[in-house]
Coordinates of C-alpha atoms in Angstrom, one line a residue:
M28 CA -41.3 -25.0 10.9
T29 CA -40.7 -22.0 8.9
I30 CA -41.5 -18.8 10.7
T31 CA -42.2 -15.4 9.2
M32 CA -42.7 -12.0 10.5
R33 CA -46.6 -12.4 10.5
D34 CA -46.0 -15.4 13.0
V35 CA -43.7 -13.2 15.2
E36 CA -46.5 -10.6 15.7
N37 CA -48.8 -13.3 17.2
I38 CA -46.2 -14.9 19.4
D39 CA -44.9 -13.5 22.7
T40 CA -41.5 -14.6 21.6
F41 CA -38.8 -12.4 22.8
G42 CA -39.8 -11.1 26.4
D43 CA -37.1 -12.5 28.6
V44 CA -34.6 -13.3 25.7
A45 CA -34.9 -9.7 24.5
T46 CA -33.8 -8.6 28.0
L47 CA -30.7 -11.2 27.9
L48 CA -29.8 -10.1 24.4
D49 CA -29.7 -6.4 25.4
A50 CA -27.6 -7.1 28.2
I51 CA -24.9 -8.7 26.2
P52 CA -22.0 -6.4 24.9
E53 CA -21.9 -7.9 21.4
A54 CA -24.1 -7.0 18.4
V55 CA -27.0 -9.5 17.8
V56 CA -29.6 -9.9 15.4
V57 CA -32.4 -12.5 15.4
V58 CA -33.7 -13.4 12.1
T59 CA -36.6 -15.1 10.7
W60 CA -36.2 -17.9 8.0
D61 CA -37.6 -15.9 5.4
G62 CA -34.7 -13.1 6.1
Q63 CA -36.6 -10.6 8.1
I64 CA -35.2 -9.0 11.4
A65 CA -37.3 -10.2 14.2
F66 CA -35.1 -8.5 17.0
A67 CA -32.0 -6.5 17.1
N68 CA -30.3 -5.7 20.6
H69 CA -29.2 -2.3 21.4
V70 CA -25.5 -2.8 20.8
L71 CA -26.3 -3.7 17.1
E72 CA -28.5 -0.7 16.6
Q73 CA -25.6 1.6 17.7
L74 CA -23.1 -0.2 15.7
F75 CA -25.2 0.1 12.4
G76 CA -26.7 3.5 13.1
Y77 CA -30.3 2.6 13.8
R78 CA -32.9 4.1 16.2
R79 CA -34.4 1.7 18.8
G80 CA -36.8 -0.6 17.1
E81 CA -36.1 0.6 13.8
L82 CA -34.8 -2.5 12.2
R83 CA -37.7 -4.8 13.2
G84 CA -39.4 -6.3 10.2
L85 CA -36.7 -5.0 7.7
P86 CA -34.7 -7.6 5.5
V87 CA -31.5 -8.7 6.9
V88 CA -29.7 -7.9 3.8
C89 CA -30.0 -4.2 4.7
L90 CA -27.3 -5.0 7.1
L91 CA -25.4 -7.8 5.6
P92 CA -25.5 -7.3 1.6
E93 CA -22.3 -9.2 1.2
V94 CA -22.9 -12.2 3.7
R95 CA -25.4 -14.7 3.7
I96 CA -27.1 -15.6 7.0
G97 CA -24.5 -18.2 8.5
A98 CA -21.0 -18.1 9.9
G99 CA -18.4 -16.4 8.0
K100 CA -16.8 -13.0 7.4
G101 CA -17.7 -10.2 5.2
L102 CA -18.6 -6.5 4.8
C103 CA -21.7 -5.0 6.8
Q104 CA -23.5 -1.9 5.8
R105 CA -24.6 0.8 8.2
R106 CA -27.7 2.8 8.0
D107 CA -25.8 5.7 6.2
G108 CA -24.4 3.6 3.6
S109 CA -20.8 3.0 4.9
V110 CA -19.5 -0.5 5.2
F111 CA -17.1 -2.2 7.7
P112 CA -15.5 -5.8 7.9
A113 CA -17.2 -8.0 10.3
E114 CA -17.0 -11.6 11.6
I115 CA -20.7 -13.1 11.6
R116 CA -21.5 -16.1 13.8
R117 CA -24.7 -17.8 14.0
S118 CA -26.7 -20.0 16.2
N119 CA -30.1 -21.1 16.2
L120 CA -33.0 -20.1 18.8
L121 CA -36.1 -22.3 19.3
R122 CA -38.8 -20.1 20.8
G123 CA -42.5 -20.7 20.6
G124 CA -42.3 -23.9 18.7
S125 CA -40.2 -22.0 15.9
T126 CA -36.5 -21.6 15.1
F127 CA -34.8 -18.4 14.6
A128 CA -31.4 -17.7 13.2
V129 CA -29.4 -15.5 15.8
C130 CA -26.2 -13.8 14.5
T131 CA -23.6 -12.3 16.4
I132 CA -21.6 -9.6 14.4
H133 CA -18.2 -8.6 15.6
D134 CA -16.8 -5.5 13.9
E135 CA -13.4 -6.4 12.5
S136 CA -12.5 -2.9 11.4
A137 CA -9.4 -2.4 13.8
H138 CA -8.0 -6.0 13.1
W139 CA -8.3 -5.4 9.3
E140 CA -6.8 -2.0 9.5
A141 CA -4.0 -3.5 11.8
E142 CA -3.2 -6.0 9.2
E143 CA -3.5 -3.3 6.3
E144 CA -0.9 -1.3 8.1
L145 CA 1.5 -4.3 8.6
A146 CA 1.4 -5.0 4.8
R147 CA 1.8 -1.2 4.2
R148 CA 5.0 -1.2 6.3
A149 CA 6.4 -4.3 4.6
M150 CA 6.5 -2.4 1.5
Q151 CA 7.4 1.3 2.6
D152 CA 10.6 2.7 3.8
A153 CA 9.8 3.7 7.4
L154 CA 11.9 7.1 7.0
T155 CA 10.9 8.4 3.8
G156 CA 7.4 6.8 3.2
L157 CA 8.7 5.8 -0.2
A158 CA 8.4 2.3 -1.8
N159 CA 11.1 0.2 -0.2
R160 CA 13.3 -2.4 -2.2
T161 CA 10.7 -5.1 -2.0
L162 CA 7.9 -3.3 -3.5
L163 CA 10.2 -1.5 -6.3
L164 CA 11.5 -5.1 -7.3
D165 CA 7.9 -6.4 -7.6
R166 CA 6.8 -3.3 -9.6
L167 CA 9.8 -3.8 -11.9
D168 CA 8.9 -7.4 -12.6
N169 CA 5.4 -6.3 -13.4
A170 CA 6.6 -3.5 -15.7
L171 CA 9.0 -5.6 -17.7
L172 CA 6.1 -8.3 -18.2
R173 CA 3.8 -5.4 -19.6
A174 CA 6.7 -4.3 -21.7
R175 CA 7.3 -7.5 -23.4
R176 CA 3.6 -7.8 -24.0
S177 CA 3.2 -4.3 -25.4
R178 CA 6.8 -4.3 -27.1
G179 CA 7.5 -1.1 -25.0
S180 CA 10.3 0.0 -22.5
V181 CA 10.8 0.9 -19.1
A182 CA 13.8 2.7 -17.6
V183 CA 15.5 2.4 -14.0
L184 CA 17.4 5.4 -12.6
Y185 CA 19.7 5.2 -9.6
V186 CA 20.0 8.3 -7.7
D187 CA 23.0 8.6 -5.4
I188 CA 23.5 11.7 -3.1
D189 CA 27.0 13.1 -3.4
W190 CA 29.0 13.1 -0.4
F191 CA 26.1 12.0 2.0
K192 CA 28.7 10.3 4.3
E193 CA 30.5 13.3 4.8
T194 CA 27.4 15.3 5.4
N195 CA 26.3 12.8 7.9
D196 CA 29.6 12.9 9.8
L197 CA 29.8 16.6 9.8
Y198 CA 26.1 17.5 10.7
G199 CA 24.9 14.5 12.4
H200 CA 22.6 11.9 11.7
A201 CA 19.3 14.0 12.3
V202 CA 20.4 16.2 9.8
G203 CA 21.3 13.4 7.3
D204 CA 17.6 12.1 7.8
T205 CA 16.2 15.4 7.0
V206 CA 18.4 15.4 3.7
L207 CA 16.9 11.8 3.0
K208 CA 13.5 13.0 3.5
H209 CA 13.9 16.2 1.4
V210 CA 15.4 14.2 -1.4
A211 CA 12.6 11.6 -1.3
A212 CA 10.0 14.7 -1.7
V213 CA 12.0 16.2 -4.5
L214 CA 12.2 13.2 -6.4
Q215 CA 8.3 12.6 -6.1
R216 CA 7.8 16.0 -7.6
A217 CA 10.3 15.6 -10.5
V218 CA 9.1 12.5 -11.9
R219 CA 5.8 11.4 -13.4
P220 CA 2.4 10.1 -11.6
S221 CA 3.1 6.8 -13.2
D222 CA 6.7 6.5 -12.0
T223 CA 7.6 4.8 -8.7
V224 CA 10.2 6.3 -6.4
A225 CA 11.9 3.9 -4.0
R226 CA 14.6 4.2 -1.3
F227 CA 17.0 1.2 -1.8
G228 CA 18.8 1.8 1.4
G229 CA 21.3 4.4 2.8
D230 CA 21.5 7.3 0.5
E231 CA 20.4 5.4 -2.6
F232 CA 17.2 5.8 -4.4
V233 CA 15.8 4.3 -7.5
V234 CA 13.2 5.7 -9.8
L235 CA 11.1 3.4 -11.9
C236 CA 9.9 4.9 -15.2
D237 CA 7.0 3.0 -16.7
P238 CA 6.5 3.2 -19.4
I239 CA 9.0 5.2 -21.2
G240 CA 8.8 6.3 -24.8
D241 CA 12.7 6.1 -25.6
V242 CA 16.1 6.5 -24.5
P243 CA 16.3 10.4 -24.6
E244 CA 13.0 10.6 -22.4
A245 CA 14.6 8.6 -19.8
H246 CA 17.8 10.8 -19.9
D247 CA 15.7 13.9 -19.6
I248 CA 14.2 12.7 -16.5
G249 CA 17.4 11.9 -15.0
R250 CA 18.6 15.2 -15.8
R251 CA 15.8 16.9 -14.2
I252 CA 16.4 15.1 -11.1
V253 CA 20.0 16.3 -11.2
S254 CA 18.8 19.9 -11.5
A255 CA 16.1 19.6 -9.0
L256 CA 18.6 18.6 -6.5
H257 CA 21.4 20.5 -7.3
R258 CA 20.5 23.5 -4.6
P259 CA 21.5 23.9 -0.8
L260 CA 19.1 22.5 1.8
D261 CA 18.3 25.0 4.7
V262 CA 18.2 23.2 7.9
D263 CA 17.8 25.4 10.8
G264 CA 19.4 28.4 9.2
V265 CA 22.3 26.2 8.0
A266 CA 22.8 25.7 4.2
I267 CA 23.6 22.2 3.6
P268 CA 25.3 21.5 0.1
L269 CA 23.5 19.2 -1.8
S270 CA 24.0 17.3 -5.1
A271 CA 23.1 14.1 -6.6
S272 CA 24.5 11.4 -9.4
V273 CA 22.0 9.8 -11.7
G274 CA 22.5 6.6 -13.6
V275 CA 20.0 5.7 -16.3
G276 CA 19.3 2.1 -17.5
V277 CA 16.8 1.4 -20.2
S278 CA 15.2 -2.1 -21.0
W279 CA 16.0 -3.5 -24.5
G280 CA 14.1 -6.4 -25.9
P281 CA 12.0 -9.1 -24.5
D282 CA 14.9 -10.6 -22.6
T283 CA 15.5 -7.7 -20.4
S284 CA 15.5 -8.9 -16.6
P285 CA 15.3 -6.8 -13.5
A286 CA 19.1 -7.7 -12.7
S287 CA 20.1 -6.6 -16.1
L288 CA 18.4 -3.3 -16.0
L289 CA 19.5 -2.5 -12.7
D290 CA 23.1 -3.4 -13.8
A291 CA 22.7 -1.0 -16.6
A292 CA 21.6 1.8 -14.3
D293 CA 24.4 1.0 -11.9
I294 CA 27.1 1.3 -14.6
S295 CA 25.6 4.6 -15.9
L296 CA 25.8 5.7 -12.2
Y297 CA 29.5 4.7 -11.9
R298 CA 30.1 6.7 -15.0
A299 CA 28.5 9.8 -13.7
K300 CA 30.3 9.8 -10.6
G301 CA 33.6 9.2 -12.3
A302 CA 33.1 12.2 -14.5
G303 CA 32.8 14.5 -11.5
R304 CA 29.4 13.7 -9.7
G305 CA 26.5 16.0 -9.8
R306 CA 25.4 14.9 -13.1
C307 CA 23.3 12.3 -15.0
G308 CA 25.1 9.6 -16.8
A309 CA 24.7 8.7 -20.2
P310 CA 21.9 6.0 -20.6
V311 CA 22.9 2.4 -20.8
T312 CA 20.7 -0.2 -22.3
A313 CA 20.2 -3.6 -20.6
A314 CA 21.6 -5.4 -23.6
S315 CA 24.8 -3.2 -23.7
S316 CA 25.3 -3.8 -20.1
R317 CA 25.6 -7.5 -20.4
R318 CA 28.6 -6.8 -22.9
T319 CA 30.4 -4.4 -20.6
S320 CA 33.4 -5.7 -18.9
S321 CA 33.8 -5.8 -15.1
T322 CA 36.7 -3.2 -15.4
D323 CA 34.0 -0.6 -16.1
R324 CA 32.5 -0.8 -12.8
D325 CA 33.4 0.1 -9.3
G326 CA 34.9 -2.9 -7.8
D327 CA 33.9 -2.1 -4.2
H328 CA 30.3 -1.8 -5.1
P329 CA 28.9 -4.6 -7.1
A330 CA 26.3 -3.6 -9.6
G331 CA 22.7 -3.6 -8.4
H332 CA 23.8 -3.8 -4.5
G333 CA 23.8 -0.3 -3.9
R334 CA 26.7 2.2 -3.6
R335 CA 27.8 4.7 -1.2
S336 CA 29.2 8.4 -1.6

């Protein structure tokens, strides 16, 4: 038998049931089979921001715009229009010869936020808040795919803090962490909004410039970073010397891979450090990096695996 709100008005349906539903600590709504709310307990009214009895007779879609009546998960909508994720469980209630749908709604906001936080941490460097190696490599893959389709280019910049090990040893790890966080902030200010700044580990940072117009533009960004980092950092009244070396790798043609692009930036960085540090190396294209002999690299630090001061 199908029951509507008109039928509900003529049936003393929810006397004892309403008392029971109001006593349980979960949000519960009772719905007729034409989709109207016959009863909502006090917990549900509080969860959704309605006054006592205000929901009676309203369509249930005002609460569950994204979820049909039935078991499942989806977004619920509060009286003020804000939404939240919820788990909705359904059972049937037989009263007065008629069947109602009884839905229990559990707010999943805390669970979803915890999952989002775990996902964010998996892609973020804990100290600096920057993208980590995993996220950077994922974005580099996507950037190269877009570059192939548009016949454009991207660039990767290796940023290595000069003499960081010595700074750590002399001033301690707390100061070293302060330096790393400062460098992260400077890099974010020095690059474009479309670029990604990542910490690859230790004192090594990587900037993905996506897209890049040409090789000189990538070189300009690298030199801007060197200039921004070439000034002492004041830590509790102590001037900490600071400088950085930058290597620039630029994609070249549709065959550029993430590994070859990182290799090109690594070669450029090696040359910059060999020329005296505190400078930006001449850009190296991914194509030319494949032709570079292994003797043009730092044998203790294989390309693409991070290097130390």
